[in-house]
Amino acid sequence: MLRLTTLGTLDLRGPAEANCAAVLAQPKRLGLLIYLAAASPRRFHRRDSLLALFWPDLDESHARAALRRTLHFLRSALGADALVGRGDDEVAAGDGVWCDAAELDAALERGDLGRALELY
């Protein structure tokens, strides 16, 4: 299980085989992981929308290549199940990625104010 902490000090922890330090050292790659993992509710994101958010200054072919490289890097560093795809056009954080911001939203939706306060 990967644990992504975004509330307070940014941190990423995982099993020994995960290279979390390499991900933390790459701001744009880390930003994409946070964007996918913090989505509440967790959902698939179209690659086209990710291109516009993360590589607006690149033409489409270069932006798609940058996204492919980023996804490959994240899967290589964190494990193949860190990110999942649906077809060729959509991507999401995998079930093995826990994010405190997403958990906070879920706790608020459940009305679990104690858990929400703990996370905050």
XYZ file of C-alpha atoms in Angstrom:
120
model
C 0.000 0.000 0.000
C 1.279 3.448 -0.927
C 0.478 6.218 1.578
C 0.347 9.715 0.102
C 0.122 12.519 2.653
C -0.846 15.919 1.260
C -2.354 17.642 4.297
C 0.524 19.197 6.186
C 3.931 17.858 5.208
C 3.935 16.238 1.779
C 5.100 12.639 2.013
C 4.920 9.373 0.113
C 5.580 6.026 1.766
C 5.345 2.554 0.362
C 6.795 -0.919 0.399
C 10.567 -1.309 0.213
C 10.496 -1.929 -3.539
C 8.797 1.427 -4.204
C 11.130 4.294 -5.057
C 9.156 7.019 -3.290
C 12.142 9.373 -3.027
C 12.439 9.517 -6.824
C 8.772 10.487 -7.129
C 9.030 13.138 -4.404
C 11.979 14.688 -6.266
C 9.948 15.209 -9.478
C 7.357 17.992 -8.906
C 5.270 17.533 -12.055
C 5.202 13.748 -11.738
C 4.309 14.046 -8.076
C 1.638 16.596 -8.964
C 0.014 14.168 -11.390
C 0.028 11.411 -8.765
C -1.552 13.748 -6.203
C -4.171 14.886 -8.705
C -5.174 11.307 -9.462
C -5.010 10.040 -5.865
C -6.786 12.991 -4.237
C -9.760 12.877 -6.615
C -12.894 12.447 -4.591
C -14.565 10.229 -5.430
C -11.752 8.297 -7.037
C -12.386 8.195 -10.740
C -10.798 7.816 -14.132
C -9.477 10.939 -15.839
C -9.297 11.422 -19.561
C -5.779 11.788 -20.855
C -6.844 14.824 -22.901
C -7.818 16.693 -19.746
C -4.527 15.748 -18.068
C -2.617 17.125 -21.055
C -4.379 20.469 -20.725
C -3.715 20.647 -16.983
C -0.099 19.537 -16.842
C 1.380 20.353 -20.254
C -0.610 23.303 -21.641
C 2.489 24.808 -23.254
C 3.245 21.742 -25.414
C 1.633 20.722 -28.673
C -0.534 17.605 -28.476
C 2.034 15.062 -29.647
C 4.724 16.300 -27.245
C 2.228 16.565 -24.377
C 1.047 12.989 -24.989
C 4.656 11.805 -24.995
C 5.305 13.660 -21.723
C 2.225 12.070 -20.149
C 3.284 8.600 -21.333
C 6.772 9.121 -19.876
C 5.307 10.357 -16.603
C 2.921 7.416 -16.278
C 5.737 4.993 -17.119
C 8.003 6.626 -14.532
C 5.326 6.467 -11.815
C 4.511 2.831 -12.564
C 8.201 1.916 -12.614
C 8.927 3.713 -9.354
C 5.787 2.747 -7.434
C 4.647 -0.501 -9.008
C 2.428 -1.334 -11.942
C -0.734 -1.224 -9.817
C -0.130 2.347 -8.591
C -1.927 3.640 -11.690
C -4.608 1.885 -13.675
C -5.944 2.547 -17.124
C -9.282 2.050 -18.753
C -8.753 1.626 -22.441
C -6.197 3.916 -24.033
C -7.832 7.177 -22.998
C -8.324 7.098 -19.227
C -6.137 6.734 -16.138
C -6.690 6.701 -12.355
C -4.812 6.003 -9.148
C -4.960 2.330 -8.250
C -6.678 0.880 -5.200
C -3.287 0.411 -3.557
C -2.770 4.182 -3.292
C -4.136 5.790 -0.120
C -4.344 9.585 0.044
C -5.203 11.551 3.177
C -7.084 14.261 1.238
C -9.351 11.682 -0.419
C -9.852 9.950 2.929
C -10.786 13.288 4.513
C -13.445 13.866 1.835
C -14.774 10.333 2.319
C -14.951 10.801 6.105
C -16.886 14.047 5.678
C -19.301 12.361 3.266
C -19.896 9.565 5.797
C -20.436 12.137 8.540
C -17.448 10.741 10.462
C -16.320 14.075 11.896
C -13.907 12.464 14.351
C -11.982 10.784 11.549
C -12.092 13.971 9.442
C -10.657 16.008 12.315
C -7.967 13.385 12.899
C -6.918 13.578 9.240
C -7.021 17.356 9.175
